[in-house]
Amino acid sequence: MTDTRGSAATVEAGTADPAFEAAFKDAFGRAPEGAWAAPGRVNLIGEHTDYNDGFVMPFALPQATRAAVARREDGLLRLHSADMDGGVVELRIDDLAPGATEGWARYPAAVLWTLRQAGHPVGGADIHYDSSVPVGGGLSSSAALQVVTALALTELYGVGGLSRQELAVLCQSSENTYVGAPVGVMDQTASACCTEGHALHLDVRGLAQRQVPLDLAAEGLRLLVVDTRVKHAHADGAYGERRAGCEEAAAVLGVPALRDIEPDGLEQALAALPDDRLRRLTRHIVTENARVGQVLALCEAGRTRDIGPVLTAGHASLRDDFQVSCPELDLVVDTALAAGALGARMTGGGFGGSAIVLVDAGDEERIARTVAEALPQARHFSTTPAEGARRLW
Ligand code: ADP
Ligand code: MG
């Protein structure tokens, strides 16, 4: 259960990579002007809270998506990915429109279209991508693809005055509007704004950020990411349904978002809701926001070991109340806990994807082996918080 993609993960800044440059030349017959990278992420705690105006706490992975880019003056956007079959995708930027682009190319097309809609003077480009982020593994390869595209285009075209957070919001909006997925802003913010050695505490209402030191090794800890390598087909529809349910509950309760329900007002809120579905959704969001606060306080107090039970409680809430787990994620979490993990939970939207497992350093190999035996298809790697999006050369 080793992840070959994950092991080639760390992307160094500053030095050109001849093989990556050669891959750009193979695709486009000329040299790139520069290269950028944006990481995938895991979310430590705060799941499905971002679209409820709540709190999240992701960190960036060492695995990243790279983009080698050169501008074009003929109004074309030409895209190539080492991770996708089908060769170069050629689009005319004047023809870009929500719903008009198929396949993986709609993510970068969406970013270019959204930047232009917002009045930023970006134009055509040739872009070659490769990625060490598992695609479709719940580790936000899609956000990495968006953010690396946005950063590269804005820097190459000299767009000034956009903060990293604003870039992330543009990427989110591109996915909402152009790709048609009603996602929150966590994944793009994590990829754009995280810093090495820190988790990012984000208050999605107002977008206040706090970099929270997270030095697992110093406390004798390891964090395993276990990619179940399943993605259940109904995932996208179920996400939209959960989101709509949360909005419905907030409307019934007369608050702008479920974030406005405090833990000590939860029982009263539950009593005011008409059915069990809305009660379960509400209970998850309110308790999950509280768990983000607990994890933040423990990490800031240097008590990272003690976040284990909070992570595990988060999983139970996602499984039983929000109902977005799946048998494979439950198996990983249950097996890891039975083998002595300090805490474990699914991470990301759910219905497949990845779980995180907090362990004592000395238990890492044994627990990883036990999980591998229980779910042989899974891939795992040990991780620490890495840096966010950046120019490579
Ligand atoms: P994830 O959990 O990895 O974000 P998603 O389903 O949200 O999973 O996004 C995966 C999609 O993003 C892929 O199907 C593809 O369309 C696009 N994508 C991600 N990484 C790449 C890449 N390196 N090259 C091309 N497309 C990519
Ligand atoms: Mg995604």
Tab-separated table of C-alpha atoms and ligand atoms in Angstrom:
chain	number	residue	atom	x	y	z
A	1	MET	CA	0.000	0.000	0.000
A	2	THR	CA	2.494	2.621	-1.109
A	3	ASP	CA	1.521	5.537	-3.247
A	4	THR	CA	3.884	5.944	-6.163
A	5	ARG	CA	2.283	9.242	-7.129
A	6	GLY	CA	2.590	10.534	-3.579
A	7	SER	CA	6.232	9.564	-3.165
A	8	ALA	CA	7.390	11.798	-6.027
A	9	ALA	CA	5.549	14.544	-4.325
A	10	THR	CA	7.648	17.410	-3.151
A	11	VAL	CA	7.946	20.100	-5.778
A	12	GLU	CA	10.987	22.310	-5.298
A	13	ALA	CA	10.870	25.999	-6.154
A	14	GLY	CA	13.627	27.845	-7.951
A	15	THR	CA	15.087	25.236	-10.242
A	16	ALA	CA	13.818	24.445	-13.710
A	17	ASP	CA	12.836	20.851	-14.387
A	18	PRO	CA	14.133	19.883	-17.867
A	19	ALA	CA	11.742	16.926	-18.177
A	20	PHE	CA	8.729	19.105	-17.399
A	21	GLU	CA	9.932	21.761	-19.845
A	22	ALA	CA	10.466	19.061	-22.492
A	23	ALA	CA	6.902	17.809	-21.975
A	24	PHE	CA	5.622	21.347	-22.638
A	25	LYS	CA	7.757	21.508	-25.816
A	26	ASP	CA	6.439	18.126	-26.973
A	27	ALA	CA	2.885	19.375	-26.615
A	28	PHE	CA	3.303	22.887	-28.032
A	29	GLY	CA	6.573	22.992	-30.018
A	30	ARG	CA	8.128	25.875	-28.099
A	31	ALA	CA	9.496	26.767	-24.679
A	32	PRO	CA	7.350	27.793	-21.686
A	33	GLU	CA	7.749	31.220	-20.094
A	34	GLY	CA	7.584	29.838	-16.569
A	35	ALA	CA	6.183	27.178	-14.273
A	36	TRP	CA	3.918	27.276	-11.227
A	37	ALA	CA	2.675	24.758	-8.657
A	38	ALA	CA	-0.406	24.524	-6.456
A	39	PRO	CA	-0.916	21.781	-3.870
A	40	GLY	CA	-3.734	19.425	-3.009
A	41	ARG	CA	-5.024	19.548	0.550
A	42	VAL	CA	-6.363	17.500	3.389
A	43	ASN	CA	-8.891	18.961	5.723
A	44	LEU	CA	-7.936	18.345	9.339
A	45	ILE	CA	-11.408	19.263	10.614
A	46	GLY	CA	-14.445	21.303	9.506
A	47	GLU	CA	-16.282	19.266	6.867
A	48	HIS	CA	-19.201	20.672	4.860
A	49	THR	CA	-18.999	23.767	7.061
A	50	ASP	CA	-17.570	26.056	4.380
A	51	TYR	CA	-20.854	26.511	2.509
A	52	ASN	CA	-22.554	27.141	5.860
A	53	ASP	CA	-20.420	30.246	6.504
A	54	GLY	CA	-18.549	28.256	9.153
A	55	PHE	CA	-15.020	27.224	10.049
A	56	VAL	CA	-12.540	24.911	8.365
A	57	MET	CA	-8.956	23.884	9.057
A	58	PRO	CA	-7.177	22.331	6.074
A	59	PHE	CA	-3.495	22.126	5.288
A	60	ALA	CA	-1.585	21.846	2.001
A	61	LEU	CA	-0.079	18.549	0.916
A	62	PRO	CA	3.411	18.194	-0.545
A	63	GLN	CA	1.664	16.749	-3.622
A	64	ALA	CA	0.986	19.455	-6.170
A	65	THR	CA	-0.205	20.180	-9.680
A	66	ARG	CA	2.333	21.942	-11.883
A	67	ALA	CA	1.659	24.156	-14.870
A	68	ALA	CA	4.211	25.195	-17.496
A	69	VAL	CA	2.797	28.182	-19.346
A	70	ALA	CA	3.453	30.497	-22.291
A	71	ARG	CA	1.167	33.319	-23.395
A	72	ARG	CA	-0.507	33.372	-26.834
A	73	GLU	CA	-1.642	36.423	-28.738
A	74	ASP	CA	-4.141	34.739	-31.069
A	75	GLY	CA	-7.028	34.333	-28.622
A	76	LEU	CA	-6.518	30.596	-28.137
A	77	LEU	CA	-6.280	28.630	-24.905
A	78	ARG	CA	-4.482	25.342	-25.539
A	79	LEU	CA	-4.348	22.828	-22.709
A	80	HIS	CA	-2.472	19.592	-22.236
A	81	SER	CA	-2.256	17.327	-19.191
A	82	ALA	CA	0.177	14.484	-18.596
A	83	ASP	CA	-2.557	12.912	-16.481
A	84	MET	CA	-5.281	12.844	-19.136
A	85	ASP	CA	-5.589	11.034	-22.465
A	86	GLY	CA	-6.721	12.889	-25.542
A	87	GLY	CA	-3.857	15.242	-26.348
A	88	VAL	CA	-4.080	19.018	-26.628
A	89	VAL	CA	-7.472	20.641	-26.044
A	90	GLU	CA	-7.831	23.851	-28.078
A	91	LEU	CA	-10.382	26.487	-27.090
A	92	ARG	CA	-11.087	29.998	-28.404
A	93	ILE	CA	-11.291	32.322	-25.423
A	94	ASP	CA	-14.083	34.340	-27.044
A	95	ASP	CA	-16.172	31.154	-27.224
A	96	LEU	CA	-15.814	30.295	-23.535
A	97	ALA	CA	-19.164	30.224	-21.727
A	98	PRO	CA	-20.645	28.362	-18.755
A	99	GLY	CA	-21.549	24.854	-19.841
A	100	ALA	CA	-19.686	25.185	-23.154
A	101	THR	CA	-16.580	23.165	-22.246
A	102	GLU	CA	-16.377	19.399	-21.759
A	103	GLY	CA	-14.102	17.226	-19.649
A	104	TRP	CA	-11.156	18.254	-17.536
A	105	ALA	CA	-10.464	21.375	-19.662
A	106	ARG	CA	-13.524	23.070	-18.185
A	107	TYR	CA	-11.637	23.716	-14.917
A	108	PRO	CA	-8.875	25.859	-16.477
A	109	ALA	CA	-11.292	27.305	-19.048
A	110	ALA	CA	-13.551	28.335	-16.162
A	111	VAL	CA	-10.684	30.120	-14.441
A	112	LEU	CA	-9.710	32.085	-17.556
A	113	TRP	CA	-13.330	32.989	-18.291
A	114	THR	CA	-13.959	34.097	-14.690
A	115	LEU	CA	-10.822	36.241	-14.565
A	116	ARG	CA	-11.887	37.972	-17.788
A	117	GLN	CA	-15.478	38.405	-16.588
A	118	ALA	CA	-14.069	40.117	-13.494
A	119	GLY	CA	-12.227	42.551	-15.769
A	120	HIS	CA	-8.720	41.177	-15.397
A	121	PRO	CA	-6.680	41.503	-18.599
A	122	VAL	CA	-5.621	37.882	-19.099
A	123	GLY	CA	-5.523	36.359	-22.570
A	124	GLY	CA	-4.662	33.149	-24.365
A	125	ALA	CA	-2.023	30.638	-23.333
A	126	ASP	CA	-0.479	27.244	-23.889
A	127	ILE	CA	-0.508	25.290	-20.631
A	128	HIS	CA	0.939	21.881	-19.846
A	129	TYR	CA	0.011	20.269	-16.508
A	130	ASP	CA	1.205	17.354	-14.483
A	131	SER	CA	0.226	16.379	-10.961
A	132	SER	CA	1.319	14.270	-8.019
A	133	VAL	CA	-2.106	14.806	-6.382
A	134	PRO	CA	-4.233	11.670	-6.788
A	135	VAL	CA	-7.004	12.703	-9.212
A	136	GLY	CA	-10.478	12.119	-7.770
A	137	GLY	CA	-9.061	11.044	-4.394
A	138	GLY	CA	-10.798	13.683	-2.300
A	139	LEU	CA	-7.505	15.603	-1.976
A	140	SER	CA	-8.604	18.468	-4.235
A	141	SER	CA	-6.747	17.852	-7.446
A	142	SER	CA	-9.491	19.998	-8.990
A	143	ALA	CA	-8.710	22.984	-6.749
A	144	ALA	CA	-4.974	22.534	-7.378
A	145	LEU	CA	-5.694	22.653	-11.122
A	146	GLN	CA	-7.780	25.825	-10.766
A	147	VAL	CA	-5.388	27.632	-8.446
A	148	VAL	CA	-2.238	26.852	-10.429
A	149	THR	CA	-4.009	28.140	-13.545
A	150	ALA	CA	-5.186	31.325	-11.846
A	151	LEU	CA	-1.796	32.067	-10.319
A	152	ALA	CA	0.098	31.423	-13.558
A	153	LEU	CA	-2.233	33.509	-15.735
A	154	THR	CA	-2.412	36.458	-13.355
A	155	GLU	CA	1.363	36.544	-12.825
A	156	LEU	CA	2.210	36.103	-16.527
A	157	TYR	CA	-0.272	38.758	-17.609
A	158	GLY	CA	0.836	41.106	-14.835
A	159	VAL	CA	-2.526	41.292	-13.057
A	160	GLY	CA	-1.779	43.138	-9.839
A	161	GLY	CA	-3.686	43.721	-6.645
A	162	LEU	CA	-5.319	40.315	-6.288
A	163	SER	CA	-4.711	38.684	-2.928
A	164	ARG	CA	-4.347	34.920	-2.650
A	165	GLN	CA	-7.749	34.776	-0.953
A	166	GLU	CA	-9.306	36.758	-3.793
A	167	LEU	CA	-7.709	34.374	-6.270
A	168	ALA	CA	-9.255	31.449	-4.367
A	169	VAL	CA	-12.689	33.086	-4.405
A	170	LEU	CA	-12.397	33.612	-8.181
A	171	CYS	CA	-11.536	29.926	-8.583
A	172	GLN	CA	-14.497	28.883	-6.435
A	173	SER	CA	-16.798	31.140	-8.390
A	174	SER	CA	-15.474	29.634	-11.644
A	175	GLU	CA	-16.412	26.169	-10.405
A	176	ASN	CA	-19.848	27.336	-9.236
A	177	THR	CA	-20.711	29.227	-12.388
A	178	TYR	CA	-18.846	27.591	-15.250
A	179	VAL	CA	-18.369	23.978	-14.119
A	180	GLY	CA	-21.745	24.040	-12.359
A	181	ALA	CA	-20.663	22.555	-9.011
A	182	PRO	CA	-22.005	24.338	-5.887
A	183	VAL	CA	-18.748	23.948	-3.895
A	184	GLY	CA	-17.588	26.060	-0.976
A	185	VAL	CA	-14.323	27.999	-0.859
A	186	MET	CA	-12.211	25.747	1.372
A	187	ASP	CA	-10.293	23.745	-1.212
A	188	GLN	CA	-9.181	26.684	-3.338
A	189	THR	CA	-8.271	28.729	-0.257
A	190	ALA	CA	-6.172	25.881	1.115
A	191	SER	CA	-4.298	25.472	-2.166
A	192	ALA	CA	-3.740	29.214	-2.571
A	193	CYS	CA	-3.064	30.328	1.006
A	194	CYS	CA	-1.572	27.517	3.108
A	195	THR	CA	1.980	27.779	4.408
A	196	GLU	CA	4.500	25.099	5.265
A	197	GLY	CA	4.266	23.727	8.801
A	198	HIS	CA	0.799	25.195	9.384
A	199	ALA	CA	-2.840	24.335	9.104
A	200	LEU	CA	-5.032	27.191	7.922
A	201	HIS	CA	-7.897	28.175	10.195
A	202	LEU	CA	-10.445	29.930	8.002
A	203	ASP	CA	-13.610	31.675	9.097
A	204	VAL	CA	-15.552	31.460	5.852
A	205	ARG	CA	-17.786	34.376	6.869
A	206	GLY	CA	-15.481	37.326	6.327
A	207	LEU	CA	-12.623	35.023	5.268
A	208	ALA	CA	-10.367	35.780	8.247
A	209	GLN	CA	-7.358	33.486	8.134
A	210	ARG	CA	-5.071	32.207	10.861
A	211	GLN	CA	-1.946	30.132	10.230
A	212	VAL	CA	-1.862	27.503	12.994
A	213	PRO	CA	1.502	25.816	13.689
A	214	LEU	CA	1.154	22.070	13.182
A	215	ASP	CA	4.431	20.290	13.833
A	216	LEU	CA	3.378	16.663	14.108
A	217	ALA	CA	6.909	15.288	14.304
A	218	ALA	CA	7.783	17.491	17.291
A	219	GLU	CA	5.001	15.795	19.245
A	220	GLY	CA	5.962	12.294	18.084
A	221	LEU	CA	2.944	12.059	15.805
A	222	ARG	CA	2.261	11.076	12.214
A	223	LEU	CA	-0.738	11.744	10.025
A	224	LEU	CA	-1.613	9.088	7.483
A	225	VAL	CA	-3.710	9.895	4.444
A	226	VAL	CA	-5.513	6.806	3.167
A	227	ASP	CA	-7.008	7.099	-0.320
A	228	THR	CA	-9.746	4.460	-0.570
A	229	ARG	CA	-9.681	4.818	-4.369
A	230	VAL	CA	-13.441	4.679	-4.547
A	231	LYS	CA	-15.723	7.500	-5.618
A	232	HIS	CA	-19.378	6.595	-5.492
A	233	ALA	CA	-21.371	7.758	-8.474
A	234	HIS	CA	-23.989	9.773	-6.598
A	235	ALA	CA	-21.372	11.981	-4.866
A	236	ASP	CA	-22.045	15.201	-6.774
A	237	GLY	CA	-25.832	15.029	-6.485
A	238	ALA	CA	-25.642	14.190	-2.799
A	239	TYR	CA	-23.359	17.178	-2.172
A	240	GLY	CA	-25.885	19.548	-3.739
A	241	GLU	CA	-28.686	17.910	-1.782
A	242	ARG	CA	-26.840	18.344	1.549
A	243	ARG	CA	-26.113	21.955	0.696
A	244	ALA	CA	-29.735	22.653	-0.211
A	245	GLY	CA	-30.850	20.940	3.029
A	246	CYS	CA	-28.572	23.160	5.106
A	247	GLU	CA	-29.945	26.267	3.403
A	248	GLU	CA	-33.487	25.042	4.003
A	249	ALA	CA	-32.761	24.479	7.717
A	250	ALA	CA	-31.219	27.943	8.067
A	251	ALA	CA	-34.297	29.481	6.401
A	252	VAL	CA	-36.658	27.651	8.769
A	253	LEU	CA	-34.562	28.818	11.732
A	254	GLY	CA	-34.509	32.389	10.444
A	255	VAL	CA	-30.714	32.706	10.349
A	256	PRO	CA	-28.471	33.633	7.399
A	257	ALA	CA	-26.557	30.329	7.704
A	258	LEU	CA	-26.298	27.374	10.088
A	259	ARG	CA	-23.085	28.905	11.375
A	260	ASP	CA	-25.314	31.282	13.322
A	261	ILE	CA	-26.600	28.479	15.549
A	262	GLU	CA	-24.383	28.261	18.626
A	263	PRO	CA	-23.860	24.916	20.412
A	264	ASP	CA	-25.940	26.075	23.403
A	265	GLY	CA	-28.793	26.943	21.060
A	266	LEU	CA	-28.708	23.584	19.281
A	267	GLU	CA	-31.456	21.782	21.237
A	268	GLN	CA	-33.814	24.686	20.725
A	269	ALA	CA	-32.999	24.796	17.010
A	270	LEU	CA	-33.544	21.067	16.620
A	271	ALA	CA	-36.937	21.353	18.300
A	272	ALA	CA	-37.937	24.045	15.797
A	273	LEU	CA	-37.094	21.964	12.717
A	274	PRO	CA	-39.879	20.019	10.985
A	275	ASP	CA	-38.131	16.737	10.196
A	276	ASP	CA	-35.307	14.417	11.069
A	277	ARG	CA	-33.345	15.101	7.858
A	278	LEU	CA	-33.001	18.823	8.645
A	279	ARG	CA	-32.278	18.038	12.305
A	280	ARG	CA	-29.420	15.709	11.379
A	281	LEU	CA	-27.862	18.183	8.915
A	282	THR	CA	-28.093	20.991	11.463
A	283	ARG	CA	-26.615	18.912	14.280
A	284	HIS	CA	-23.606	18.028	12.144
A	285	ILE	CA	-22.860	21.609	11.123
A	286	VAL	CA	-23.244	23.047	14.618
A	287	THR	CA	-21.155	20.340	16.316
A	288	GLU	CA	-18.573	20.375	13.507
A	289	ASN	CA	-18.016	24.121	13.861
A	290	ALA	CA	-17.485	23.520	17.586
A	291	ARG	CA	-14.982	20.761	16.793
A	292	VAL	CA	-12.962	23.153	14.617
A	293	GLY	CA	-12.744	25.450	17.628
A	294	GLN	CA	-11.593	22.580	19.833
A	295	VAL	CA	-8.915	21.443	17.374
A	296	LEU	CA	-7.696	25.030	16.943
A	297	ALA	CA	-7.364	25.486	20.713
A	298	LEU	CA	-5.579	22.157	21.181
A	299	CYS	CA	-3.113	22.784	18.327
A	300	GLU	CA	-2.358	26.274	19.589
A	301	ALA	CA	-1.763	24.863	23.076
A	302	GLY	CA	0.749	22.333	21.672
A	303	ARG	CA	-1.640	19.471	22.481
A	304	THR	CA	-2.037	18.033	18.984
A	305	ARG	CA	-2.133	14.488	20.386
A	306	ASP	CA	-5.438	15.339	22.059
A	307	ILE	CA	-7.202	16.198	18.807
A	308	GLY	CA	-7.568	12.469	18.064
A	309	PRO	CA	-10.966	11.976	19.743
A	310	VAL	CA	-12.264	15.195	18.153
A	311	LEU	CA	-11.369	13.888	14.689
A	312	THR	CA	-13.088	10.596	15.452
A	313	ALA	CA	-16.209	12.367	16.711
A	314	GLY	CA	-16.206	14.331	13.458
A	315	HIS	CA	-16.266	11.091	11.509
A	316	ALA	CA	-19.192	9.743	13.502
A	317	SER	CA	-21.104	12.953	12.830
A	318	LEU	CA	-20.403	12.798	9.081
A	319	ARG	CA	-21.403	9.124	9.014
A	320	ASP	CA	-24.520	9.228	11.173
A	321	ASP	CA	-25.860	12.779	10.968
A	322	PHE	CA	-24.651	14.181	7.658
A	323	GLN	CA	-24.597	10.712	6.046
A	324	VAL	CA	-21.787	11.326	3.575
A	325	SER	CA	-19.438	8.489	4.525
A	326	CYS	CA	-19.358	5.104	2.774
A	327	PRO	CA	-18.417	1.527	3.748
A	328	GLU	CA	-14.805	1.884	2.567
A	329	LEU	CA	-14.183	5.083	4.581
A	330	ASP	CA	-15.868	3.557	7.655
A	331	LEU	CA	-13.708	0.449	7.279
A	332	VAL	CA	-10.488	2.504	7.191
A	333	VAL	CA	-11.528	4.566	10.213
A	334	ASP	CA	-12.770	1.589	12.266
A	335	THR	CA	-9.733	-0.559	11.426
A	336	ALA	CA	-7.274	2.214	12.248
A	337	LEU	CA	-8.975	2.981	15.576
A	338	ALA	CA	-9.132	-0.705	16.534
A	339	ALA	CA	-5.386	-0.924	15.767
A	340	GLY	CA	-4.656	1.930	18.173
A	341	ALA	CA	-4.858	5.123	16.100
A	342	LEU	CA	-5.340	8.293	18.187
A	343	GLY	CA	-8.112	9.490	15.873
A	344	ALA	CA	-9.416	8.998	12.349
A	345	ARG	CA	-11.967	10.541	10.035
A	346	MET	CA	-12.990	10.843	6.434
A	347	THR	CA	-11.701	14.058	4.855
A	348	GLY	CA	-13.268	15.994	1.990
A	349	GLY	CA	-16.790	15.762	0.649
A	350	GLY	CA	-17.278	12.043	1.251
A	351	PHE	CA	-18.787	9.061	-0.630
A	352	GLY	CA	-15.232	7.825	-1.198
A	353	GLY	CA	-11.965	9.669	-1.412
A	354	SER	CA	-9.615	9.744	1.529
A	355	ALA	CA	-9.450	9.372	5.291
A	356	ILE	CA	-6.881	10.783	7.699
A	357	VAL	CA	-5.472	8.771	10.595
A	358	LEU	CA	-3.535	10.335	13.492
A	359	VAL	CA	-1.041	7.925	15.055
A	360	ASP	CA	1.897	7.832	17.428
A	361	ALA	CA	5.056	7.714	15.311
A	362	GLY	CA	6.001	4.281	16.618
A	363	ASP	CA	2.631	2.812	15.612
A	364	GLU	CA	2.618	4.174	12.085
A	365	GLU	CA	3.837	1.141	10.168
A	366	ARG	CA	1.763	-1.364	12.073
A	367	ILE	CA	-1.456	0.628	11.751
A	368	ALA	CA	-0.817	1.311	8.058
A	369	ARG	CA	-0.262	-2.408	7.480
A	370	THR	CA	-3.447	-3.318	9.323
A	371	VAL	CA	-5.471	-0.846	7.235
A	372	ALA	CA	-3.835	-2.200	4.049
A	373	GLU	CA	-4.887	-5.721	4.952
A	374	ALA	CA	-8.461	-4.587	5.574
A	375	LEU	CA	-8.723	-2.594	2.306
A	376	PRO	CA	-6.036	-3.812	-0.131
A	377	GLN	CA	-7.057	-1.389	-2.894
A	378	ALA	CA	-6.245	1.630	-0.707
A	379	ARG	CA	-3.097	3.735	-1.031
A	380	HIS	CA	-1.583	5.588	1.880
A	381	PHE	CA	1.117	8.083	2.619
A	382	SER	CA	2.367	9.903	5.690
A	383	THR	CA	2.130	13.669	5.420
A	384	THR	CA	3.003	17.024	6.966
A	385	PRO	CA	1.730	20.523	6.118
A	386	ALA	CA	3.435	21.883	3.007
A	387	GLU	CA	3.457	25.259	1.263
A	388	GLY	CA	0.672	26.686	-0.857
A	389	ALA	CA	0.715	27.787	-4.493
A	390	ARG	CA	3.911	29.359	-5.827
A	391	ARG	CA	5.967	30.127	-8.908
A	392	LEU	CA	8.621	27.452	-9.536
A	393	TRP	CA	10.750	29.265	-12.145
B	1	ADP	P1	-10.596	15.707	-6.420
B	1	ADP	O1	-11.020	15.141	-5.121
B	1	ADP	O2	-9.283	15.111	-6.859
B	1	ADP	O3	-10.617	17.184	-6.460
B	1	ADP	P2	-12.681	16.025	-8.371
B	1	ADP	O4	-13.627	15.062	-8.963
B	1	ADP	O5	-13.207	17.205	-7.659
B	1	ADP	O6	-11.692	15.182	-7.460
B	1	ADP	O7	-11.723	16.587	-9.501
B	1	ADP	C1	-11.073	15.704	-10.378
B	1	ADP	C2	-11.169	16.272	-11.773
B	1	ADP	O8	-10.340	17.440	-11.887
B	1	ADP	C3	-10.657	15.325	-12.845
B	1	ADP	O9	-11.669	14.446	-13.271
B	1	ADP	C4	-10.236	16.298	-13.931
B	1	ADP	O10	-11.369	16.754	-14.647
B	1	ADP	C5	-9.689	17.467	-13.140
B	1	ADP	N1	-8.244	17.309	-12.882
B	1	ADP	C6	-7.641	17.209	-11.683
B	1	ADP	N2	-6.308	17.101	-11.802
B	1	ADP	C7	-6.037	17.139	-13.122
B	1	ADP	C8	-4.839	17.077	-13.905
B	1	ADP	N3	-3.638	16.936	-13.343
B	1	ADP	N4	-4.964	17.170	-15.247
B	1	ADP	C9	-6.178	17.322	-15.827
B	1	ADP	N5	-7.324	17.366	-15.143
B	1	ADP	C10	-7.282	17.283	-13.809
B	2	MG	MG	-12.332	18.388	-6.186
